[in-house]
PDB file of C-alpha atoms in Angstrom:
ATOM      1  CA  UNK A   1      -6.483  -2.426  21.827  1.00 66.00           C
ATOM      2  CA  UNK A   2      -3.992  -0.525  19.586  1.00 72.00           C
ATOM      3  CA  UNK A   3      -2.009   1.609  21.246  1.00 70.00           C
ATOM      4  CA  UNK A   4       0.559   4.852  20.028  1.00 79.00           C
ATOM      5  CA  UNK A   5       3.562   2.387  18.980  1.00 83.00           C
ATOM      6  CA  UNK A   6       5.565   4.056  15.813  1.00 89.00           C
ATOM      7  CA  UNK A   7       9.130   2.815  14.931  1.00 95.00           C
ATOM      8  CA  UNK A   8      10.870   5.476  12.839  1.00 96.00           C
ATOM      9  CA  UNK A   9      13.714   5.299  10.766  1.00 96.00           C
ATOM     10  CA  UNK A  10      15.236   7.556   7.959  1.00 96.00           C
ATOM     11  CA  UNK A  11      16.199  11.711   8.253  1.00 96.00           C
ATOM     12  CA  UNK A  12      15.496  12.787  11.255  1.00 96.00           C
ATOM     13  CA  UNK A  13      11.797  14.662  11.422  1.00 96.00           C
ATOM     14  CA  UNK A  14      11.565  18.422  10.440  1.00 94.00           C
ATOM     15  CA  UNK A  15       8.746  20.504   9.315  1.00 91.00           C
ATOM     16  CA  UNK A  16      10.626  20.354   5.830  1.00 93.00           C
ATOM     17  CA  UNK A  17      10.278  16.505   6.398  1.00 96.00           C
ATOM     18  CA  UNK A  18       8.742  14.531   3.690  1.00 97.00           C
ATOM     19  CA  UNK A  19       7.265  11.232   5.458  1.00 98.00           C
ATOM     20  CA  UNK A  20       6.121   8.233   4.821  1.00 98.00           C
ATOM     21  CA  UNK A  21       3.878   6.360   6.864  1.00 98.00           C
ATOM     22  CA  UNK A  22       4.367   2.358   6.277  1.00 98.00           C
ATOM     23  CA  UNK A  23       1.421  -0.194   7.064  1.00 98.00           C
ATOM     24  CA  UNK A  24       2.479  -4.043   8.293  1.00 98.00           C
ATOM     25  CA  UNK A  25       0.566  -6.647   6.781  1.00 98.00           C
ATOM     26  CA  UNK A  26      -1.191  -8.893   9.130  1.00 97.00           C
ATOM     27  CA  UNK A  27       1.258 -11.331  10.830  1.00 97.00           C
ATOM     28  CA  UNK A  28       3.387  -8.758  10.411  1.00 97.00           C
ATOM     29  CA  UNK A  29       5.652  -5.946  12.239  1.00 97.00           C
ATOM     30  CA  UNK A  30       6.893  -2.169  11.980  1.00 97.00           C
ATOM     31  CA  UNK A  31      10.396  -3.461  11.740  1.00 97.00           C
ATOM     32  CA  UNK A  32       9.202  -5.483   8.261  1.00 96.00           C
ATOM     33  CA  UNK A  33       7.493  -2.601   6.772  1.00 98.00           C
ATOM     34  CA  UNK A  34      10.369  -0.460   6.859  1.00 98.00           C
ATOM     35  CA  UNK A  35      12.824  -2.970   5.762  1.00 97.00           C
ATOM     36  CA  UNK A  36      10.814  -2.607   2.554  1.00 97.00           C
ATOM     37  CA  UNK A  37      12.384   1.157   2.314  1.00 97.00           C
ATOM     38  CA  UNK A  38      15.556  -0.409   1.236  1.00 97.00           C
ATOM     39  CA  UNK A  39      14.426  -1.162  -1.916  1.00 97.00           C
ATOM     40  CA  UNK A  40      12.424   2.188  -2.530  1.00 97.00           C
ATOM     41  CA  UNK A  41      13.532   5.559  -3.374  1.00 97.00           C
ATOM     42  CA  UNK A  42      12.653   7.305  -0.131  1.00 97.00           C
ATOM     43  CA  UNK A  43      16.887   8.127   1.118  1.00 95.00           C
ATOM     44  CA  UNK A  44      15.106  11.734   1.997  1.00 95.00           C
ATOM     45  CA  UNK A  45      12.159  10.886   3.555  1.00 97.00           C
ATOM     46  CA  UNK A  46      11.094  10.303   7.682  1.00 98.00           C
ATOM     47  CA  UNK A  47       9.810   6.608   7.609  1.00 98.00           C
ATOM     48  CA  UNK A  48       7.561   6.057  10.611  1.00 98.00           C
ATOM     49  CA  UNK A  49       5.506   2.706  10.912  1.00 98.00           C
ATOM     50  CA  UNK A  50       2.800   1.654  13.191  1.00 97.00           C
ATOM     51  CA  UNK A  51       2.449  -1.791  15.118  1.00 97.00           C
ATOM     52  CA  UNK A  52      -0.905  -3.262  15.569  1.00 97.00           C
ATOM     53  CA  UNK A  53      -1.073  -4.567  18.931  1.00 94.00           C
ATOM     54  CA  UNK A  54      -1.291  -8.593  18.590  1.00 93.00           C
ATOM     55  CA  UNK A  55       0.201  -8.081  14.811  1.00 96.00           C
ATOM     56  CA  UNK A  56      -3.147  -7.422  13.214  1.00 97.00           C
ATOM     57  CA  UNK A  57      -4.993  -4.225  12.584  1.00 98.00           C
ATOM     58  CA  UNK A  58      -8.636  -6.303  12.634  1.00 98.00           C
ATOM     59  CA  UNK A  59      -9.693  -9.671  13.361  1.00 97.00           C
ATOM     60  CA  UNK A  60     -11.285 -11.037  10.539  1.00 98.00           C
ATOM     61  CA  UNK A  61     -10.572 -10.374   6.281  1.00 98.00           C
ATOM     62  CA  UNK A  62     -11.459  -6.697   4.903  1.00 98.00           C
ATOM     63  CA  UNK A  63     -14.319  -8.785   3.191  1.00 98.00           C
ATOM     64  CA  UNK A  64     -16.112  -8.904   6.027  1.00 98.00           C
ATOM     65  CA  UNK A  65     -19.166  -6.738   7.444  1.00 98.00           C
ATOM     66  CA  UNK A  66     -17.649  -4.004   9.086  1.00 98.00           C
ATOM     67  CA  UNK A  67     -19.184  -4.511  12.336  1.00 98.00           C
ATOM     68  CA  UNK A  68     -17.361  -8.056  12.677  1.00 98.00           C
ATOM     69  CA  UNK A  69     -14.066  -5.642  12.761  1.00 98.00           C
ATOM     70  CA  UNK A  70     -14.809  -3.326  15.488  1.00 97.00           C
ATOM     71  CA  UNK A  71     -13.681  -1.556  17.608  1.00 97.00           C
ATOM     72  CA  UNK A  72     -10.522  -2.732  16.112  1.00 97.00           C
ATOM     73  CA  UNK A  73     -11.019  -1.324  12.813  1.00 98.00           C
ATOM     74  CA  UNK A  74     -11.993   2.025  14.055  1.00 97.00           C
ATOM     75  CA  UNK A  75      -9.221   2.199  16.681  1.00 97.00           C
ATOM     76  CA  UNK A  76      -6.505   1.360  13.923  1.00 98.00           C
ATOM     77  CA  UNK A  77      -7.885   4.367  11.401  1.00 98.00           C
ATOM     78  CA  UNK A  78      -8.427   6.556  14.617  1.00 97.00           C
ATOM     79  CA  UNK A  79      -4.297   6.023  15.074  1.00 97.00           C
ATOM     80  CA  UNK A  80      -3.679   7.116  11.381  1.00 98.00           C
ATOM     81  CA  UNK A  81      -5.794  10.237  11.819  1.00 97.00           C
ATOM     82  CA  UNK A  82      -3.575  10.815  15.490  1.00 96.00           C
ATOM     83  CA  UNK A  83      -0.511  10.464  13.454  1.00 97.00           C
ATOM     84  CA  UNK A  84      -1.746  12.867  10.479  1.00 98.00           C
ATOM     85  CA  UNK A  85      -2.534  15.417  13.073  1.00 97.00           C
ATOM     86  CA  UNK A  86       0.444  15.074  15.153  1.00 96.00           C
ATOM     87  CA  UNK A  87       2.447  15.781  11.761  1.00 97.00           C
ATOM     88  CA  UNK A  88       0.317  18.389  11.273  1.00 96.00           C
ATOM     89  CA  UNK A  89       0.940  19.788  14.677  1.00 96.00           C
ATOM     90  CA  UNK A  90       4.545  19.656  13.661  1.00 96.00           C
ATOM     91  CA  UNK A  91       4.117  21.668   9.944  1.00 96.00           C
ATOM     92  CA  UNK A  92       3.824  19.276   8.048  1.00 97.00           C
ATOM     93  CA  UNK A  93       1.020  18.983   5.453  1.00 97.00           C
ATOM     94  CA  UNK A  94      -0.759  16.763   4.023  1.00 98.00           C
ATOM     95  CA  UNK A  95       1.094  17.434   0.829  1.00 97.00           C
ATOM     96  CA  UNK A  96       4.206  16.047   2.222  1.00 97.00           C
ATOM     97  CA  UNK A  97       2.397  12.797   3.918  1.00 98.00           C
ATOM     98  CA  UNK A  98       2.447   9.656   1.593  1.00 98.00           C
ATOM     99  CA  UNK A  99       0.990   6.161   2.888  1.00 98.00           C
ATOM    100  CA  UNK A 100       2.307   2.659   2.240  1.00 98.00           C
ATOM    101  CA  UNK A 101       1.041  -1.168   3.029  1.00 98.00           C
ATOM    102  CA  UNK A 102       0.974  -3.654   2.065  1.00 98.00           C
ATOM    103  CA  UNK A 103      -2.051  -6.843   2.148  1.00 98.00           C
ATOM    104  CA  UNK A 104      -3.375  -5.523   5.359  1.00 98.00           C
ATOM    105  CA  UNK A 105      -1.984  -3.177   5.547  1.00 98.00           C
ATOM    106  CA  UNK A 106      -2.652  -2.065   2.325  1.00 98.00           C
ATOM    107  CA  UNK A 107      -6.158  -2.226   2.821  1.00 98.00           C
ATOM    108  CA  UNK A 108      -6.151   0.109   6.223  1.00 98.00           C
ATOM    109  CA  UNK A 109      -3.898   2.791   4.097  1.00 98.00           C
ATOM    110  CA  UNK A 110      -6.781   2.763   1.111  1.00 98.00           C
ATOM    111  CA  UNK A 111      -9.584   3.424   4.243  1.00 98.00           C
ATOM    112  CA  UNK A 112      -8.227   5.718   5.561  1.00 98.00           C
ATOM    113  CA  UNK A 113      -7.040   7.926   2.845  1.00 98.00           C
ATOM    114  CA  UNK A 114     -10.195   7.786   1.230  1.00 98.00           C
ATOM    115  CA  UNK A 115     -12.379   8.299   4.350  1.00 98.00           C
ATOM    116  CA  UNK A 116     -10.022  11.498   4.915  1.00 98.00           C
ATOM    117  CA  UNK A 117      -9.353  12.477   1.024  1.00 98.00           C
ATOM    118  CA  UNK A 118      -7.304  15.433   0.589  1.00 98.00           C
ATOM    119  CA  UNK A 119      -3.825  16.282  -1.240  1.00 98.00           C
ATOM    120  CA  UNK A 120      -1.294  13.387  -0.240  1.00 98.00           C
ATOM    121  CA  UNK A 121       1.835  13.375  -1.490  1.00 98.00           C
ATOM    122  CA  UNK A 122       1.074   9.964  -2.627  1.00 98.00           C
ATOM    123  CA  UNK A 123      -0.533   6.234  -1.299  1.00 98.00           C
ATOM    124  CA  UNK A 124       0.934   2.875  -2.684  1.00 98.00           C
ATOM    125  CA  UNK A 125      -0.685  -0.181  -1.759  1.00 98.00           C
ATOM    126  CA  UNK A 126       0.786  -3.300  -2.430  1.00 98.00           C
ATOM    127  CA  UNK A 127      -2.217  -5.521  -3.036  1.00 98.00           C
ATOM    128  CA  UNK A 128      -5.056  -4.239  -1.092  1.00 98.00           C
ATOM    129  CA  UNK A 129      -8.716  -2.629  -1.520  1.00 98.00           C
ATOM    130  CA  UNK A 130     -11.272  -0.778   0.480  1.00 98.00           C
ATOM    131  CA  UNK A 131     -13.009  -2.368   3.514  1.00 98.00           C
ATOM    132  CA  UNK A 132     -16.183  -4.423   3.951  1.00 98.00           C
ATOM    133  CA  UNK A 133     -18.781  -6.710   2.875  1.00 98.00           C
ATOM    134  CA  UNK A 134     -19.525  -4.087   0.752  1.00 97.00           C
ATOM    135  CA  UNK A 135     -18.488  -0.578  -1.190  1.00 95.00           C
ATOM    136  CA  UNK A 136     -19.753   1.663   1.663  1.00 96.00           C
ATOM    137  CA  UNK A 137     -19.914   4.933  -0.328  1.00 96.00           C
ATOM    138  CA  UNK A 138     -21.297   7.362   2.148  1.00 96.00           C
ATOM    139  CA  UNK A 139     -17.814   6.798   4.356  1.00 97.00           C
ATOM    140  CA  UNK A 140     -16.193   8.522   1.603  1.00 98.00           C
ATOM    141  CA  UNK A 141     -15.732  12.162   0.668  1.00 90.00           C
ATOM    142  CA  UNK A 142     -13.439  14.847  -0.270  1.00 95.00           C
ATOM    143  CA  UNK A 143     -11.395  14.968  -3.147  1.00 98.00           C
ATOM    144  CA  UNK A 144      -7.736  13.843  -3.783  1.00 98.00           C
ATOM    145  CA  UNK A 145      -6.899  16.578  -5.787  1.00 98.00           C
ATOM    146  CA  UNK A 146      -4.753  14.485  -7.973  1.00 97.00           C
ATOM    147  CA  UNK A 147      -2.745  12.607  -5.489  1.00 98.00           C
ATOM    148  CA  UNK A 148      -0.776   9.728  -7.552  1.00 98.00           C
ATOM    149  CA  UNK A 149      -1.695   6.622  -6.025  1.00 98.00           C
ATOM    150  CA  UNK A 150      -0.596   3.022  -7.028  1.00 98.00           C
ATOM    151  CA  UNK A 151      -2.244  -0.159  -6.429  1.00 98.00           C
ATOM    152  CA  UNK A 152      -0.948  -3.394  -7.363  1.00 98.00           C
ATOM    153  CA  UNK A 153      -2.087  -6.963  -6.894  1.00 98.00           C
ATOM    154  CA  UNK A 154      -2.239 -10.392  -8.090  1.00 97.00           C
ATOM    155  CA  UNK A 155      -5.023 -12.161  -9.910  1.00 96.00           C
ATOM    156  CA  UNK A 156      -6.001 -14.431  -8.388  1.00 96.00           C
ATOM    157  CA  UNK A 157      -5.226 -13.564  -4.627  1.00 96.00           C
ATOM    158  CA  UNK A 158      -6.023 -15.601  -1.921  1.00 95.00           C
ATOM    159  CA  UNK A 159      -7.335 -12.584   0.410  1.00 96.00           C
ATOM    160  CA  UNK A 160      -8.140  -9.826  -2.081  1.00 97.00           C
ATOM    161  CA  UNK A 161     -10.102 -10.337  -4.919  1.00 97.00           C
ATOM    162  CA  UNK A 162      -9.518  -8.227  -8.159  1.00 97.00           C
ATOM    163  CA  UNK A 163     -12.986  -6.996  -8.182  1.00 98.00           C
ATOM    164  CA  UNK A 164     -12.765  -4.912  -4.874  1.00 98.00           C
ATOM    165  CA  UNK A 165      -9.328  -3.968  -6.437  1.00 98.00           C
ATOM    166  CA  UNK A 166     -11.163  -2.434  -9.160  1.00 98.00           C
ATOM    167  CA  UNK A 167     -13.985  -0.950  -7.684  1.00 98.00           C
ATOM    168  CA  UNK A 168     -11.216   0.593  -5.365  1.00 98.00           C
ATOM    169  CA  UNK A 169      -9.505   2.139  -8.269  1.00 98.00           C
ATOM    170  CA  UNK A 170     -12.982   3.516  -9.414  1.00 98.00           C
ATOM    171  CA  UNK A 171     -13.316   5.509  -6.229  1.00 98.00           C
ATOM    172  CA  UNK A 172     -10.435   6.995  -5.782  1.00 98.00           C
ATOM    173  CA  UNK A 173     -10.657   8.247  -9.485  1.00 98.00           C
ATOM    174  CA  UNK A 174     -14.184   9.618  -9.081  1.00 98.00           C
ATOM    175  CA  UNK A 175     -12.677  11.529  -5.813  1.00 98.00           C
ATOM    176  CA  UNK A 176     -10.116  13.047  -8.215  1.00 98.00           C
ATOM    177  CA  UNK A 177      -6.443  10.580  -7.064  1.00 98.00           C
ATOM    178  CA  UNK A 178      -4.351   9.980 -10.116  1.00 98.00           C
ATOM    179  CA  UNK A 179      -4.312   6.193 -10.118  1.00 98.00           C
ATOM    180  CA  UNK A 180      -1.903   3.724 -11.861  1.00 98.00           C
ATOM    181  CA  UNK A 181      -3.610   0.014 -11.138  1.00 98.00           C
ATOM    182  CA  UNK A 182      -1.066  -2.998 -12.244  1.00 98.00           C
ATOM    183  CA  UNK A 183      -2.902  -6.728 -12.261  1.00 98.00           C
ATOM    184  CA  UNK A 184       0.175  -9.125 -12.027  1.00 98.00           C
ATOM    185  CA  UNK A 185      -1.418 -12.863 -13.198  1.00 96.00           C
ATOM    186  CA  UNK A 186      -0.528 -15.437 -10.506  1.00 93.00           C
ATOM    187  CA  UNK A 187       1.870 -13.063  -8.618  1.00 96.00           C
ATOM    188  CA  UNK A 188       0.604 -14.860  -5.877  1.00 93.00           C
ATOM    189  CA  UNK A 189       0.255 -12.719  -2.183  1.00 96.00           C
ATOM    190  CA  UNK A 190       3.682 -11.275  -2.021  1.00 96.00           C
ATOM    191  CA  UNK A 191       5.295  -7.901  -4.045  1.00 97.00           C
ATOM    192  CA  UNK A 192       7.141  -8.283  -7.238  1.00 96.00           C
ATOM    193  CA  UNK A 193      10.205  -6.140  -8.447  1.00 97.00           C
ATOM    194  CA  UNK A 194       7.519  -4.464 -10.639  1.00 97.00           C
ATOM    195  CA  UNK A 195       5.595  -3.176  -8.449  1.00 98.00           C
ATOM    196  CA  UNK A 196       8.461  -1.541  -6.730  1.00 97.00           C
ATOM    197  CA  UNK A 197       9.662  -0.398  -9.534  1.00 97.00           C
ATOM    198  CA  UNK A 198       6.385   1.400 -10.502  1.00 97.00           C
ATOM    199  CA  UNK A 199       5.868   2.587  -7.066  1.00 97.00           C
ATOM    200  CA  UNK A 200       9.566   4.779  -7.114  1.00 97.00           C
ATOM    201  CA  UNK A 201       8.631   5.453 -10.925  1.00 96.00           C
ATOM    202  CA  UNK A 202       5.138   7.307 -10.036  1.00 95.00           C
ATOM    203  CA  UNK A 203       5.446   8.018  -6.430  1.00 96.00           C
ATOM    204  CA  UNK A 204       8.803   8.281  -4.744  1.00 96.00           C
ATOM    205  CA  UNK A 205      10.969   9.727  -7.881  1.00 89.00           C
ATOM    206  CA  UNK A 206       8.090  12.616  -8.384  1.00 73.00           C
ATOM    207  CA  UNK A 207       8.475  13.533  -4.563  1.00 66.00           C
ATOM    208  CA  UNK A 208      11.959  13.897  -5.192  1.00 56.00           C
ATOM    209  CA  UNK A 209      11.851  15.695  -8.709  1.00 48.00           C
ATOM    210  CA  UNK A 210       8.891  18.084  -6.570  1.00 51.00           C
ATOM    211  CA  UNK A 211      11.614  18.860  -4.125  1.00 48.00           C
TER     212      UNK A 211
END
């Protein structure tokens, strides 16, 4: 079962922090995720990433009927929430808490921000979409209040299909996020210099511009 495992890198956490919390794909590991921060514009911001225990959040693809996924699922978004509220516990608000994934990743940053919707200081997920069989629209509520969010992904993807991406995007936008959605044609399941680009562009160079 997942258990409280967070590598941190960065400034050093204070309750002027800005943070960002960064997702590992599956296969993956905390120490990947934040090598990604290399390439972004986060220089002033806490990085802290989880690791799934076994290097996966859930068993089986985000396409699946939710059920097939537990506990796992559950456990992973109950160790976002823990982290939110330890941050919390620490002054920092939601304001200054952004999410990144990516694939995996990607996906368990979309559930859980929009199962928890409130201000974020912003959500970038590098080819992902919300999870299930299905659009399960009753786990969702509150409103974004125009948190920027980007979403990026390849079409076609051999894990994600485009249509959950969009019917992501229309979510989100109907809880009141501020989303920029880039389609890359035969990206193939990685993330392009684009994407990164657009990610500093609308979420990381506006935190720092905010400041």
């Amino acid at each position: 079962m997942h258990t409280k495992n967070n590598k941190t890198a960065g400034r050093e956490l204070t309750k002027d922090s800005k943070v960002l919390v960064m997702i590992h794909g599956r296969g993956g590991s905390a120490e990947d995720i934040l090598s990604l921060s290399a390439h972004l514009d986060v220089k002033d911001f806490t990085l802290m990433a989880p690791q799934a225990t076994n290097h996966s959040w859930y068993p089986y693809s985000f396409m699946a009927p939710l059920s097939q996924n537990e506990p796992w699922l559950t456990l992973a978004l109950t160790l976002l929430k823990d982290m939110v509220k330890d941050l919390s516990y620490k002054g920092i608000p939601t304001e200054k808490i952004y999410f990144l994934g990516f694939s995996q990743g990607a996906c368990l940053a979309l559930e859980f921000v929009t199962r928890n919707a409130t201000r974020y200081g912003g959500v970038v997920a590098f080819t992902g979409g919300l999870i299930g069989d299905k659009i399960y629209t009753e786990h969702y509520n509150g409103d974004f209040a125009q948190t920027p969010v980007f979403i990026g992904t390849g079409d076609p993807d051999p894990h994600v299909p485009v249509e959950r991406v969009y019917a992501t995007t229309n979510i989100l936008k109907d809880m009141n996020a501020s989303v920029m959605e880039k389609v890359y044609t035969g990206m193939g399941h990685t993330i392009n210099q684009d994407e990164i680009e657009k990610a500093n562009q609308t979420i990381f160079n506006a935190a720092t511009i905010q400041q």
